[in-house]
One Martini backbone bead per residue (centre of mass of N, CA, C, O) as a GRO file, in nm:
protein
  543
    1MET     BB    1  -2.209   4.156   1.240
    2LEU     BB    2  -2.376   4.252   1.482
    3LEU     BB    3  -2.197   4.126   1.701
    4LEU     BB    4  -1.943   4.291   1.635
    5LEU     BB    5  -2.073   4.562   1.707
    6VAL     BB    6  -2.108   4.498   2.002
    7TRP     BB    7  -1.810   4.462   2.076
    8THR     BB    8  -1.725   4.743   1.978
    9ALA     BB    9  -1.913   4.908   2.160
   10ILE     BB   10  -1.796   4.807   2.424
   11ALA     BB   11  -1.509   4.902   2.371
   12VAL     BB   12  -1.570   5.202   2.345
   13GLY     BB   13  -1.711   5.247   2.618
   14LEU     BB   14  -1.476   5.154   2.804
   15ARG     BB   15  -1.247   5.347   2.681
   16LEU     BB   16  -1.425   5.624   2.739
   17MET     BB   17  -1.452   5.575   3.029
   18LEU     BB   18  -1.321   5.797   3.233
   19LEU     BB   19  -1.075   5.915   3.062
   20ALA     BB   20  -1.007   6.202   3.240
   21SER     BB   21  -0.992   6.113   3.555
   22LYS     BB   22  -0.696   6.052   3.512
   23PRO     BB   23  -0.393   6.143   3.557
   24PRO     BB   24  -0.127   6.220   3.402
   25TRP     BB   25   0.185   6.105   3.308
   26THR     BB   26   0.499   6.135   3.195
   27ASP     BB   27   0.457   5.987   2.922
   28GLU     BB   28   0.211   6.158   2.842
   29PHE     BB   29   0.354   6.431   2.841
   30SER     BB   30   0.534   6.361   2.608
   31THR     BB   31   0.312   6.325   2.402
   32LEU     BB   32   0.187   6.605   2.424
   33VAL     BB   33   0.430   6.783   2.359
   34PHE     BB   34   0.528   6.650   2.088
   35SER     BB   35   0.247   6.655   1.939
   36LEU     BB   36   0.244   6.979   1.944
   37GLY     BB   37   0.558   7.066   1.877
   38ASN     BB   38   0.706   7.078   2.134
   39SER     BB   39   0.928   7.160   2.417
   40PHE     BB   40   1.137   7.111   2.706
   41LEU     BB   41   1.375   7.328   2.666
   42GLY     BB   42   1.198   7.591   2.761
   43VAL     BB   43   1.240   7.502   3.048
   44PRO     BB   44   1.363   7.635   3.313
   45LEU     BB   45   1.662   7.614   3.494
   46ASN     BB   46   1.780   7.704   3.806
   47GLN     BB   47   1.487   7.839   3.858
   48ALA     BB   48   1.223   8.015   3.935
   49ILE     BB   49   0.888   7.927   3.836
   50ALA     BB   50   0.597   7.951   3.697
   51LEU     BB   51   0.322   7.781   3.619
   52ASP     BB   52   0.292   7.877   3.318
   53THR     BB   53   0.581   7.799   3.237
   54LEU     BB   54   0.559   7.494   3.289
   55LEU     BB   55   0.285   7.466   3.092
   56GLN     BB   56   0.352   7.572   2.804
   57PRO     BB   57   0.403   7.291   2.640
   58LEU     BB   58   0.068   7.237   2.667
   59GLN     BB   59   0.023   7.432   2.439
   60HIS     BB   60  -0.114   7.545   2.180
   61ASN     BB   61   0.044   7.581   1.839
   62PRO     BB   62  -0.029   7.680   1.522
   63ASP     BB   63   0.286   7.695   1.419
   64ARG     BB   64   0.296   7.394   1.464
   65GLY     BB   65   0.427   7.109   1.303
   66VAL     BB   66   0.545   6.817   1.186
   67VAL     BB   67   0.841   6.901   1.186
   68GLN     BB   68   0.855   6.970   1.490
   69VAL     BB   69   0.780   6.695   1.594
   70ILE     BB   70   1.025   6.541   1.480
   71GLN     BB   71   1.259   6.712   1.584
   72ASN     BB   72   1.198   6.693   1.893
   73LEU     BB   73   1.190   6.388   1.916
   74VAL     BB   74   1.476   6.323   1.810
   75THR     BB   75   1.626   6.509   2.022
   76GLU     BB   76   1.459   6.419   2.316
   77SER     BB   77   1.399   6.122   2.230
   78ASN     BB   78   1.313   5.738   2.183
   79HIS     BB   79   1.104   5.765   1.933
   80PRO     BB   80   0.914   5.715   1.690
   81PRO     BB   81   0.689   5.939   1.494
   82LEU     BB   82   0.408   5.843   1.396
   83TYR     BB   83   0.211   5.885   1.633
   84PHE     BB   84   0.275   6.189   1.683
   85VAL     BB   85   0.165   6.283   1.413
   86VAL     BB   86  -0.122   6.177   1.445
   87ALA     BB   87  -0.180   6.332   1.711
   88HIS     BB   88  -0.142   6.612   1.593
   89LEU     BB   89  -0.375   6.595   1.390
   90TRP     BB   90  -0.595   6.528   1.594
   91MET     BB   91  -0.573   6.782   1.783
   92ASN     BB   92  -0.604   6.994   1.552
   93PHE     BB   93  -0.886   6.910   1.461
   94TRP     BB   94  -1.029   6.982   1.749
   95SER     BB   95  -0.796   7.239   1.785
   96PRO     BB   96  -0.703   7.457   1.550
   97HIS     BB   97  -0.703   7.759   1.738
   98SER     BB   98  -0.583   7.688   1.997
   99THR     BB   99  -0.411   7.812   2.325
  100ASP     BB  100  -0.460   7.604   2.516
  101LEU     BB  101  -0.467   7.351   2.697
  102VAL     BB  102  -0.454   7.039   2.656
  103SER     BB  103  -0.662   6.772   2.605
  104VAL     BB  104  -0.681   6.470   2.753
  105TRP     BB  105  -0.923   6.348   2.612
  106THR     BB  106  -0.828   6.389   2.324
  107ALA     BB  107  -0.556   6.235   2.349
  108ARG     BB  108  -0.697   5.958   2.450
  109SER     BB  109  -0.906   5.898   2.221
  110LEU     BB  110  -0.723   5.779   2.011
  111PRO     BB  111  -0.625   5.514   2.156
  112ALA     BB  112  -0.911   5.420   2.222
  113LEU     BB  113  -1.007   5.380   1.926
  114LEU     BB  114  -0.775   5.196   1.842
  115GLY     BB  115  -0.848   4.979   2.050
  116ALA     BB  116  -1.130   4.923   1.932
  117ALA     BB  117  -1.020   4.837   1.647
  118SER     BB  118  -0.902   4.558   1.750
  119VAL     BB  119  -1.162   4.396   1.742
  120PRO     BB  120  -1.216   4.360   1.434
  121ALA     BB  121  -0.923   4.272   1.379
  122ILE     BB  122  -0.929   4.007   1.552
  123TYR     BB  123  -1.155   3.880   1.403
  124GLY     BB  124  -1.012   3.862   1.130
  125LEU     BB  125  -0.776   3.688   1.235
  126GLY     BB  126  -0.945   3.449   1.338
  127TRP     BB  127  -1.074   3.378   1.067
  128LEU     BB  128  -0.813   3.351   0.897
  129THR     BB  129  -0.685   3.122   1.069
  130PHE     BB  130  -0.967   2.918   1.112
  131ARG     BB  131  -1.233   2.966   0.962
  132SER     BB  132  -1.389   3.112   1.223
  133ARG     BB  133  -1.638   3.291   1.366
  134LEU     BB  134  -1.626   3.202   1.657
  135ILE     BB  135  -1.330   3.276   1.711
  136GLY     BB  136  -1.357   3.569   1.629
  137HIS     BB  137  -1.572   3.647   1.845
  138LEU     BB  138  -1.416   3.556   2.101
  139SER     BB  139  -1.172   3.735   2.057
  140ALA     BB  140  -1.331   4.003   2.050
  141ALA     BB  141  -1.466   3.980   2.327
  142MET     BB  142  -1.195   3.970   2.489
  143MET     BB  143  -1.074   4.233   2.380
  144ALA     BB  144  -1.299   4.429   2.481
  145VAL     BB  145  -1.234   4.336   2.812
  146SER     BB  146  -0.945   4.368   2.842
  147PRO     BB  147  -0.753   4.506   3.084
  148TYR     BB  148  -0.497   4.549   2.921
  149GLY     BB  149  -0.623   4.691   2.676
  150ILE     BB  150  -0.743   4.930   2.844
  151PHE     BB  151  -0.486   5.036   2.964
  152LEU     BB  152  -0.363   5.119   2.687
  153ALA     BB  153  -0.618   5.292   2.578
  154GLN     BB  154  -0.607   5.510   2.842
  155GLU     BB  155  -0.345   5.617   2.699
  156ALA     BB  156  -0.122   5.867   2.570
  157ARG     BB  157  -0.025   5.632   2.351
  158HIS     BB  158   0.116   5.387   2.098
  159TYR     BB  159   0.011   5.083   2.145
  160THR     BB  160  -0.257   5.053   1.978
  161LEU     BB  161  -0.126   5.100   1.705
  162ALA     BB  162   0.078   4.867   1.723
  163ILE     BB  163  -0.133   4.638   1.742
  164LEU     BB  164  -0.239   4.668   1.452
  165TRP     BB  165   0.035   4.585   1.321
  166VAL     BB  166   0.052   4.309   1.449
  167ILE     BB  167  -0.204   4.199   1.318
  168ALA     BB  168  -0.113   4.245   1.027
  169SER     BB  169   0.140   4.065   1.039
  170PHE     BB  170  -0.007   3.807   1.122
  171GLY     BB  171  -0.185   3.792   0.872
  172CYS     BB  172   0.047   3.751   0.671
  173LEU     BB  173   0.157   3.495   0.800
  174VAL     BB  174  -0.096   3.322   0.762
  175VAL     BB  175  -0.113   3.337   0.454
  176ALA     BB  176   0.167   3.219   0.400
  177ILE     BB  177   0.117   2.944   0.543
  178ARG     BB  178  -0.119   2.863   0.370
  179ARG     BB  179   0.043   2.852   0.108
  180LEU     BB  180   0.234   2.635   0.211
  181GLU     BB  181   0.019   2.417   0.267
  182TYR     BB  182  -0.080   2.445  -0.057
  183ARG     BB  183   0.169   2.486  -0.247
  184LYS     BB  184   0.204   2.812  -0.269
  185PRO     BB  185   0.283   3.104  -0.367
  186ILE     BB  186   0.361   3.422  -0.292
  187PRO     BB  187   0.230   3.707  -0.344
  188VAL     BB  188   0.331   4.023  -0.408
  189TRP     BB  189   0.126   4.179  -0.234
  190LEU     BB  190   0.208   4.041   0.034
  191VAL     BB  191   0.496   4.134   0.047
  192VAL     BB  192   0.430   4.436   0.053
  193VAL     BB  193   0.237   4.442   0.297
  194TRP     BB  194   0.429   4.317   0.503
  195ILE     BB  195   0.652   4.525   0.488
  196ALA     BB  196   0.474   4.768   0.558
  197ALA     BB  197   0.378   4.672   0.837
  198ASN     BB  198   0.663   4.650   0.958
  199PHE     BB  199   0.756   4.940   0.912
  200ILE     BB  200   0.524   5.079   1.067
  201GLY     BB  201   0.572   4.935   1.333
  202ILE     BB  202   0.855   5.056   1.382
  203ALA     BB  203   0.746   5.360   1.353
  204THR     BB  204   0.588   5.324   1.633
  205HIS     BB  205   0.778   5.079   1.762
  206TYR     BB  206   1.074   4.925   1.831
  207PHE     BB  207   0.947   4.657   1.971
  208PHE     BB  208   0.838   4.526   1.708
  209VAL     BB  209   1.089   4.339   1.664
  210LEU     BB  210   0.977   4.114   1.852
  211THR     BB  211   0.762   4.021   1.660
  212LEU     BB  212   0.958   3.944   1.436
  213GLY     BB  213   1.116   3.737   1.603
  214ALA     BB  214   0.877   3.543   1.649
  215GLU     BB  215   0.818   3.489   1.352
  216ALA     BB  216   1.100   3.384   1.278
  217ALA     BB  217   1.094   3.135   1.460
  218VAL     BB  218   0.859   2.995   1.319
  219LEU     BB  219   0.984   2.988   1.032
  220CYS     BB  220   1.234   2.821   1.107
  221VAL     BB  221   1.080   2.564   1.182
  222LEU     BB  222   0.945   2.527   0.906
  223TRP     BB  223   1.209   2.505   0.747
  224LEU     BB  224   1.306   2.247   0.887
  225ARG     BB  225   1.064   2.078   0.797
  226HIS     BB  226   1.118   2.103   0.496
  227TYR     BB  227   1.405   1.942   0.514
  228THR     BB  228   1.274   1.677   0.665
  229SER     BB  229   0.992   1.716   0.466
  230ARG     BB  230   0.972   1.753   0.130
  231THR     BB  231   0.667   1.660   0.071
  232GLU     BB  232   0.509   1.891   0.234
  233TYR     BB  233   0.669   2.111   0.070
  234PRO     BB  234   0.788   2.334  -0.118
  235ARG     BB  235   1.111   2.362  -0.269
  236SER     BB  236   1.039   2.644  -0.403
  237GLY     BB  237   1.000   3.008  -0.368
  238PHE     BB  238   0.885   3.056  -0.086
  239TRP     BB  239   1.158   3.123   0.071
  240TRP     BB  240   1.234   3.362  -0.110
  241GLN     BB  241   0.991   3.538  -0.027
  242ILE     BB  242   1.056   3.549   0.271
  243LEU     BB  243   1.331   3.682   0.224
  244MET     BB  244   1.217   3.940   0.102
  245VAL     BB  245   1.072   4.030   0.357
  246ALA     BB  246   1.321   4.041   0.539
  247VAL     BB  247   1.486   4.242   0.370
  248GLY     BB  248   1.276   4.468   0.354
  249THR     BB  249   1.252   4.508   0.660
  250PHE     BB  250   1.548   4.568   0.715
  251LEU     BB  251   1.577   4.817   0.530
  252GLY     BB  252   1.352   4.977   0.667
  253GLY     BB  253   1.482   4.970   0.958
  254LEU     BB  254   1.743   5.140   0.889
  255VAL     BB  255   1.616   5.423   0.909
  256TRP     BB  256   1.623   5.407   1.248
  257VAL     BB  257   1.916   5.377   1.345
  258PRO     BB  258   2.016   5.672   1.384
  259VAL     BB  259   1.794   5.745   1.586
  260PHE     BB  260   1.846   5.527   1.797
  261PHE     BB  261   2.156   5.615   1.852
  262GLN     BB  262   2.105   5.907   1.933
  263ASN     BB  263   1.863   5.778   2.136
  264ASN     BB  264   1.935   5.543   2.320
  265TYR     BB  265   1.867   5.256   2.540
  266GLY     BB  266   2.111   5.386   2.741
  267SER     BB  267   1.972   5.615   2.845
  268ASP     BB  268   1.823   5.805   3.088
  269LEU     BB  269   1.526   5.728   2.995
  270THR     BB  270   1.611   5.390   3.048
  271ASP     BB  271   1.718   5.315   3.336
  272TRP     BB  272   1.464   5.169   3.462
  273ILE     BB  273   1.506   4.892   3.284
  274GLN     BB  274   1.725   4.816   3.450
  275ASN     BB  275   1.866   4.558   3.633
  276GLY     BB  276   1.920   4.648   3.983
  277THR     BB  277   1.925   4.371   4.093
  278ASN     BB  278   2.015   4.104   4.319
  279GLY     BB  279   2.016   3.783   4.316
  280LEU     BB  280   1.714   3.646   4.371
  281LEU     BB  281   1.550   3.889   4.264
  282ALA     BB  282   1.669   3.889   3.973
  283LEU     BB  283   1.521   3.610   3.914
  284LEU     BB  284   1.212   3.660   4.018
  285ASN     BB  285   1.086   3.927   3.925
  286PRO     BB  286   1.038   3.870   3.617
  287ILE     BB  287   0.840   3.638   3.660
  288PHE     BB  288   0.617   3.795   3.818
  289GLN     BB  289   0.580   4.023   3.615
  290ALA     BB  290   0.494   3.845   3.378
  291LEU     BB  291   0.257   3.699   3.512
  292ALA     BB  292   0.085   3.950   3.565
  293ALA     BB  293   0.051   4.029   3.265
  294TRP     BB  294  -0.086   3.772   3.165
  295LEU     BB  295  -0.337   3.768   3.353
  296THR     BB  296  -0.440   4.070   3.270
  297MET     BB  297  -0.557   3.984   2.988
  298ILE     BB  298  -0.823   3.865   3.154
  299SER     BB  299  -0.767   3.951   3.472
  300LEU     BB  300  -0.871   4.232   3.710
  301LEU     BB  301  -0.899   4.318   4.018
  302PRO     BB  302  -0.905   4.531   4.313
  303VAL     BB  303  -0.571   4.526   4.410
  304GLU     BB  304  -0.555   4.873   4.431
  305ALA     BB  305  -0.716   4.933   4.659
  306PRO     BB  306  -0.735   5.114   4.962
  307GLN     BB  307  -0.877   4.860   5.074
  308LEU     BB  308  -0.769   4.575   5.215
  309PRO     BB  309  -1.016   4.381   5.196
  310ILE     BB  310  -1.044   4.414   4.888
  311VAL     BB  311  -0.767   4.308   4.811
  312ILE     BB  312  -0.793   4.026   4.936
  313ALA     BB  313  -1.053   3.939   4.792
  314SER     BB  314  -0.948   3.977   4.503
  315GLY     BB  315  -0.710   3.782   4.519
  316PHE     BB  316  -0.879   3.530   4.589
  317VAL     BB  317  -1.067   3.528   4.341
  318MET     BB  318  -0.841   3.515   4.129
  319LEU     BB  319  -0.721   3.248   4.219
  320ILE     BB  320  -0.973   3.076   4.176
  321PHE     BB  321  -1.020   3.147   3.883
  322PHE     BB  322  -0.743   3.041   3.766
  323LEU     BB  323  -0.766   2.750   3.874
  324TRP     BB  324  -1.016   2.710   3.680
  325ALA     BB  325  -0.946   2.845   3.389
  326LEU     BB  326  -0.670   2.738   3.287
  327PRO     BB  327  -0.753   2.441   3.231
  328GLN     BB  328  -0.964   2.515   3.019
  329LEU     BB  329  -0.767   2.655   2.819
  330TYR     BB  330  -0.566   2.423   2.788
  331ARG     BB  331  -0.765   2.215   2.676
  332GLY     BB  332  -0.836   2.372   2.418
  333ILE     BB  333  -0.551   2.372   2.295
  334LYS     BB  334  -0.514   2.067   2.281
  335VAL     BB  335  -0.744   2.017   2.083
  336LYS     BB  336  -0.633   2.197   1.851
  337LEU     BB  337  -0.362   2.022   1.827
  338THR     BB  338  -0.536   1.752   1.729
  339GLN     BB  339  -0.656   1.899   1.493
  340PRO     BB  340  -0.593   1.906   1.163
  341LYS     BB  341  -0.718   2.200   1.090
  342THR     BB  342  -0.569   2.349   1.365
  343ARG     BB  343  -0.275   2.274   1.436
  344LEU     BB  344  -0.087   2.472   1.289
  345MET     BB  345  -0.209   2.749   1.391
  346THR     BB  346  -0.179   2.693   1.686
  347TRP     BB  347   0.123   2.656   1.680
  348VAL     BB  348   0.196   2.937   1.577
  349PHE     BB  349   0.078   3.100   1.829
  350VAL     BB  350   0.238   2.954   2.038
  351GLY     BB  351   0.515   3.024   1.916
  352ILE     BB  352   0.496   3.329   1.934
  353THR     BB  353   0.453   3.354   2.236
  354CYS     BB  354   0.704   3.194   2.333
  355SER     BB  355   0.917   3.360   2.179
  356ALA     BB  356   0.859   3.635   2.306
  357ILE     BB  357   0.911   3.549   2.597
  358ALA     BB  358   1.202   3.456   2.548
  359LEU     BB  359   1.306   3.738   2.470
  360PHE     BB  360   1.250   3.878   2.732
  361PHE     BB  361   1.438   3.689   2.905
  362PHE     BB  362   1.694   3.733   2.747
  363PHE     BB  363   1.727   4.039   2.802
  364THR     BB  364   1.710   4.018   3.110
  365TYR     BB  365   1.944   3.789   3.175
  366VAL     BB  366   2.175   3.876   2.968
  367PHE     BB  367   2.151   4.219   2.955
  368GLY     BB  368   1.968   4.358   3.190
  369ILE     BB  369   1.686   4.403   3.031
  370ASP     BB  370   1.377   4.461   3.188
  371LEU     BB  371   1.090   4.405   3.014
  372THR     BB  372   0.889   4.319   3.254
  373ARG     BB  373   0.849   4.609   3.388
  374GLY     BB  374   0.677   4.657   3.117
  375ALA     BB  375   0.368   4.564   3.043
  376ARG     BB  376   0.327   4.718   2.767
  377TYR     BB  377   0.535   4.536   2.593
  378ASN     BB  378   0.322   4.295   2.538
  379PHE     BB  379   0.207   4.393   2.261
  380VAL     BB  380   0.378   4.199   2.069
  381TYR     BB  381   0.163   3.935   2.168
  382PHE     BB  382  -0.134   3.987   2.250
  383PRO     BB  383  -0.299   3.888   1.999
  384ALA     BB  384  -0.213   3.590   2.027
  385VAL     BB  385  -0.358   3.541   2.293
  386MET     BB  386  -0.647   3.606   2.193
  387ILE     BB  387  -0.656   3.377   1.986
  388LEU     BB  388  -0.615   3.144   2.187
  389VAL     BB  389  -0.857   3.206   2.363
  390GLY     BB  390  -1.070   3.183   2.140
  391ALA     BB  391  -1.005   2.888   2.060
  392SER     BB  392  -1.057   2.764   2.340
  393LEU     BB  393  -1.352   2.865   2.380
  394ALA     BB  394  -1.468   2.713   2.136
  395VAL     BB  395  -1.450   2.436   2.264
  396CYS     BB  396  -1.643   2.493   2.494
  397TRP     BB  397  -1.891   2.584   2.320
  398GLN     BB  398  -1.896   2.291   2.151
  399THR     BB  399  -2.008   2.146   2.363
  400PRO     BB  400  -2.295   1.952   2.419
  401HIS     BB  401  -2.314   2.105   2.675
  402GLN     BB  402  -2.378   2.390   2.883
  403GLN     BB  403  -2.113   2.420   3.041
  404GLY     BB  404  -1.934   2.555   2.826
  405LYS     BB  405  -2.098   2.822   2.803
  406ARG     BB  406  -2.056   2.902   3.100
  407VAL     BB  407  -1.755   2.935   3.085
  408VAL     BB  408  -1.752   3.163   2.880
  409ALA     BB  409  -1.933   3.362   3.035
  410LEU     BB  410  -1.757   3.383   3.293
  411ILE     BB  411  -1.496   3.485   3.162
  412TRP     BB  412  -1.622   3.738   3.037
  413LEU     BB  413  -1.736   3.866   3.299
  414MET     BB  414  -1.460   3.891   3.430
  415GLY     BB  415  -1.355   4.087   3.217
  416LEU     BB  416  -1.562   4.311   3.269
  417LEU     BB  417  -1.489   4.365   3.564
  418SER     BB  418  -1.193   4.431   3.496
  419ALA     BB  419  -1.246   4.674   3.318
  420ILE     BB  420  -1.376   4.845   3.544
  421THR     BB  421  -1.130   4.848   3.725
  422VAL     BB  422  -0.952   5.016   3.533
  423VAL     BB  423  -1.139   5.259   3.486
  424CYS     BB  424  -1.138   5.310   3.822
  425ASN     BB  425  -0.834   5.278   3.927
  426LEU     BB  426  -0.798   4.958   4.065
  427GLY     BB  427  -0.620   4.898   3.810
  428TYR     BB  428  -0.357   5.002   3.668
  429GLN     BB  429  -0.228   5.229   3.797
  430LYS     BB  430  -0.091   5.507   3.816
  431TYR     BB  431   0.237   5.599   3.880
  432TYR     BB  432   0.103   5.881   3.923
  433ARG     BB  433  -0.036   6.115   4.198
  434PRO     BB  434  -0.097   6.443   4.181
  435ASP     BB  435  -0.370   6.473   4.320
  436LEU     BB  436  -0.268   6.379   4.603
  437MET     BB  437  -0.031   6.575   4.630
  438VAL     BB  438  -0.196   6.842   4.620
  439GLU     BB  439  -0.376   6.783   4.860
  440ILE     BB  440  -0.145   6.779   5.066
  441ILE     BB  441  -0.035   7.060   5.013
  442GLN     BB  442  -0.297   7.219   5.079
  443ASN     BB  443  -0.330   7.093   5.380
  444ASN     BB  444  -0.002   7.188   5.468
  445THR     BB  445  -0.007   7.483   5.391
  446LEU     BB  446   0.078   7.814   5.532
  447HIS     BB  447   0.242   7.950   5.297
  448SER     BB  448   0.256   8.244   5.072
  449PRO     BB  449   0.442   8.139   4.871
  450MET     BB  450   0.557   7.846   4.718
  451LEU     BB  451   0.809   7.581   4.693
  452ILE     BB  452   0.885   7.352   4.426
  453ALA     BB  453   1.132   7.091   4.433
  454THR     BB  454   1.366   6.948   4.193
  455THR     BB  455   1.539   6.720   4.008
  456HIS     BB  456   1.722   6.723   3.694
  457LYS     BB  457   1.764   6.495   3.403
  458THR     BB  458   1.492   6.486   3.249
  459HIS     BB  459   1.171   6.518   3.120
  460VAL     BB  460   1.043   6.350   3.345
  461GLN     BB  461   1.056   6.570   3.572
  462ILE     BB  462   0.876   6.768   3.427
  463GLY     BB  463   0.629   6.580   3.426
  464GLU     BB  464   0.597   6.563   3.732
  465MET     BB  465   0.541   6.873   3.761
  466MET     BB  466   0.305   6.895   3.561
  467GLY     BB  467   0.108   6.730   3.725
  468ILE     BB  468   0.096   6.931   3.958
  469GLY     BB  469   0.034   7.189   3.797
  470ARG     BB  470  -0.233   7.096   3.672
  471GLU     BB  471  -0.387   7.068   3.941
  472PHE     BB  472  -0.366   7.363   4.018
  473LYS     BB  473  -0.508   7.473   3.768
  474LEU     BB  474  -0.782   7.324   3.816
  475ALA     BB  475  -0.804   7.473   4.111
  476GLY     BB  476  -0.710   7.785   4.073
  477VAL     BB  477  -0.393   7.774   4.142
  478ASN     BB  478  -0.097   8.019   4.114
  479THR     BB  479   0.133   8.028   4.354
  480PRO     BB  480   0.332   7.837   4.267
  481ARG     BB  481   0.674   7.745   4.264
  482PHE     BB  482   0.946   7.630   4.052
  483LEU     BB  483   1.224   7.385   4.077
  484LEU     BB  484   1.486   7.285   3.839
  485ALA     BB  485   1.755   7.103   3.939
  486SER     BB  486   2.036   7.003   3.846
  487GLU     BB  487   2.175   6.674   3.864
  488THR     BB  488   2.420   6.784   4.068
  489ASN     BB  489   2.647   6.920   4.286
  490GLU     BB  490   2.475   7.205   4.257
  491ALA     BB  491   2.187   7.168   4.371
  492PRO     BB  492   2.206   7.279   4.665
  493ALA     BB  493   2.298   7.566   4.581
  494THR     BB  494   2.054   7.631   4.404
  495LEU     BB  495   1.847   7.612   4.628
  496GLN     BB  496   1.966   7.827   4.819
  497GLN     BB  497   1.965   8.064   4.620
  498THR     BB  498   1.659   8.062   4.572
  499LEU     BB  499   1.574   8.106   4.870
  500ASN     BB  500   1.715   8.389   4.906
  501ASN     BB  501   1.484   8.522   4.698
  502PHE     BB  502   1.277   8.467   4.924
  503PRO     BB  503   1.033   8.523   5.117
  504ARG     BB  504   0.944   8.540   5.457
  505PRO     BB  505   0.769   8.297   5.490
  506LEU     BB  506   0.819   7.940   5.385
  507ASP     BB  507   0.724   7.674   5.171
  508LEU     BB  508   0.903   7.365   5.127
  509TRP     BB  509   0.900   7.132   4.850
  510LEU     BB  510   1.047   6.819   4.827
  511ILE     BB  511   1.047   6.646   4.507
  512ASN     BB  512   1.242   6.424   4.399
  513PHE     BB  513   1.521   6.495   4.562
  514HIS     BB  514   1.849   6.397   4.429
  515ALA     BB  515   1.999   6.541   4.693
  516PRO     BB  516   2.151   6.707   4.911
  517VAL     BB  517   2.019   6.848   5.223
  518LYS     BB  518   2.090   7.207   5.300
  519VAL     BB  519   1.900   7.449   5.472
  520ASP     BB  520   1.860   7.759   5.567
  521SER     BB  521   1.611   7.829   5.793
  522CYS     BB  522   1.510   7.519   5.784
  523ILE     BB  523   1.238   7.293   5.876
  524ALA     BB  524   1.149   6.985   5.913
  525GLU     BB  525   0.868   6.815   5.899
  526PRO     BB  526   0.774   6.571   6.136
  527GLN     BB  527   0.530   6.493   6.001
  528ALA     BB  528   0.361   6.226   5.882
  529LEU     BB  529   0.300   6.156   5.549
  530PRO     BB  530   0.157   6.036   5.292
  531TYR     BB  531   0.172   5.817   5.048
  532VAL     BB  532   0.283   5.864   4.697
  533ASN     BB  533   0.271   5.791   4.386
  534GLY     BB  534   0.590   5.902   4.256
  535TYR     BB  535   0.631   6.062   4.549
  536ASN     BB  536   0.901   6.204   4.714
  537TYR     BB  537   0.870   6.386   5.027
  538GLN     BB  538   0.936   6.723   5.180
  539LEU     BB  539   0.872   6.945   5.444
  540TYR     BB  540   0.951   7.297   5.479
  541ARG     BB  541   1.019   7.551   5.720
  542CYS     BB  542   1.071   7.894   5.643
  543TYR     BB  543   1.232   8.195   5.830
   0.00000   0.00000   0.00000
């Protein structure tokens, strides 16, 4: 157990390292606002507002409780409430009477610690699956340094909590299949625990149903084997109990159907996930996006560094590494599939992984819902990958010569370097960089006060402006005014009317302004300014 403590300590250290150094992005602002029990609806639209007004939803409010968290989330967002309630309790515990802006470190520390908890959890799943402490330790060691796992853990989002429920559901599946293997019925307690894990998983993230779909695919194959080889499995009892789990999970999931359709996944909040490309790109983009997510579960060097030579060198080293490592991992899986004691469980986790990936591509190519665009959605089968990696590395470790142990050490060290890459924001960079945007604004603004304008469609745009506003607040600058113009045909008129009420001279920054621009007495700055992730902008000098 001392070794497991080491892996857990490494996981905690990496996930808490530089935790608040990266600015939050729009999805995190949603978590912060809703977890505080606040609402985006109080931010005024179509008028110039002060910085403090924009940031007001990020302030603690002792009068807001769990009821307000659920009400606002159901009304304004498209996520189930469990994580947001837990985050509300967590932030209130550390700041019970505060009325200041919420601490990003506090908000991110919860998913970071939940992410670290997945290390002993994956150890338990590895041992339960293969009855091997070695596989448990190797799975835990790789989970501790996985760049993908650290990427999820360092965001104020619900994915690390969902991963724990995925592991719990997989654990129930493993015990059930073990009972099937030994021709024993499933105990009632397992049925109850399995249904509860599945229900709570859906209450954490709706995409947990993809985990259930992958499990169902594996169980369907086992059921077919049961009827083609009746002597191998029990003839009755077992499958009725599996059916009870399925029915119980389905009935529990029905609780969220009204909420799901009230703010459904065809809403403006999820337009970005629709596959908007055509032709060859529509076919190829999902494949490369999925491949990138798979590889980063093990390794990710600084391919997003600002220096091009570092990017090229990192990409080259990663290519060489994977050309060497993937055959090693594949060979280990093949060995496990040939060993009588490990064949079934190895096949189960290969089946889960392949089934989940097939579901991703099914939704992408059949319904045009490109799940591969969000690497974070791979949480639904990420623990299965870690189990397979641990099982494969165990084969390398148990080879009679030292070469196998060097393979394991090198792959783990590559994971550690990759973890540091993510921690330092050189891989899995934030989608928005308000820190860079504010630096450009400060270096190029001549007149004060200034007006920063954007078009508003959902609370995502409010989050974009909150990122900028928070950076100004941290810098002690309170002069900017903000305009959130409703994204309609009236947006240009709203902008012009707002400008008419400002003294001149004035600097106008249009940021992610998705409407025709024609402003009187304002001249677009001809100077080319640097590109910033998440922000398309133009500076106007108004006289």
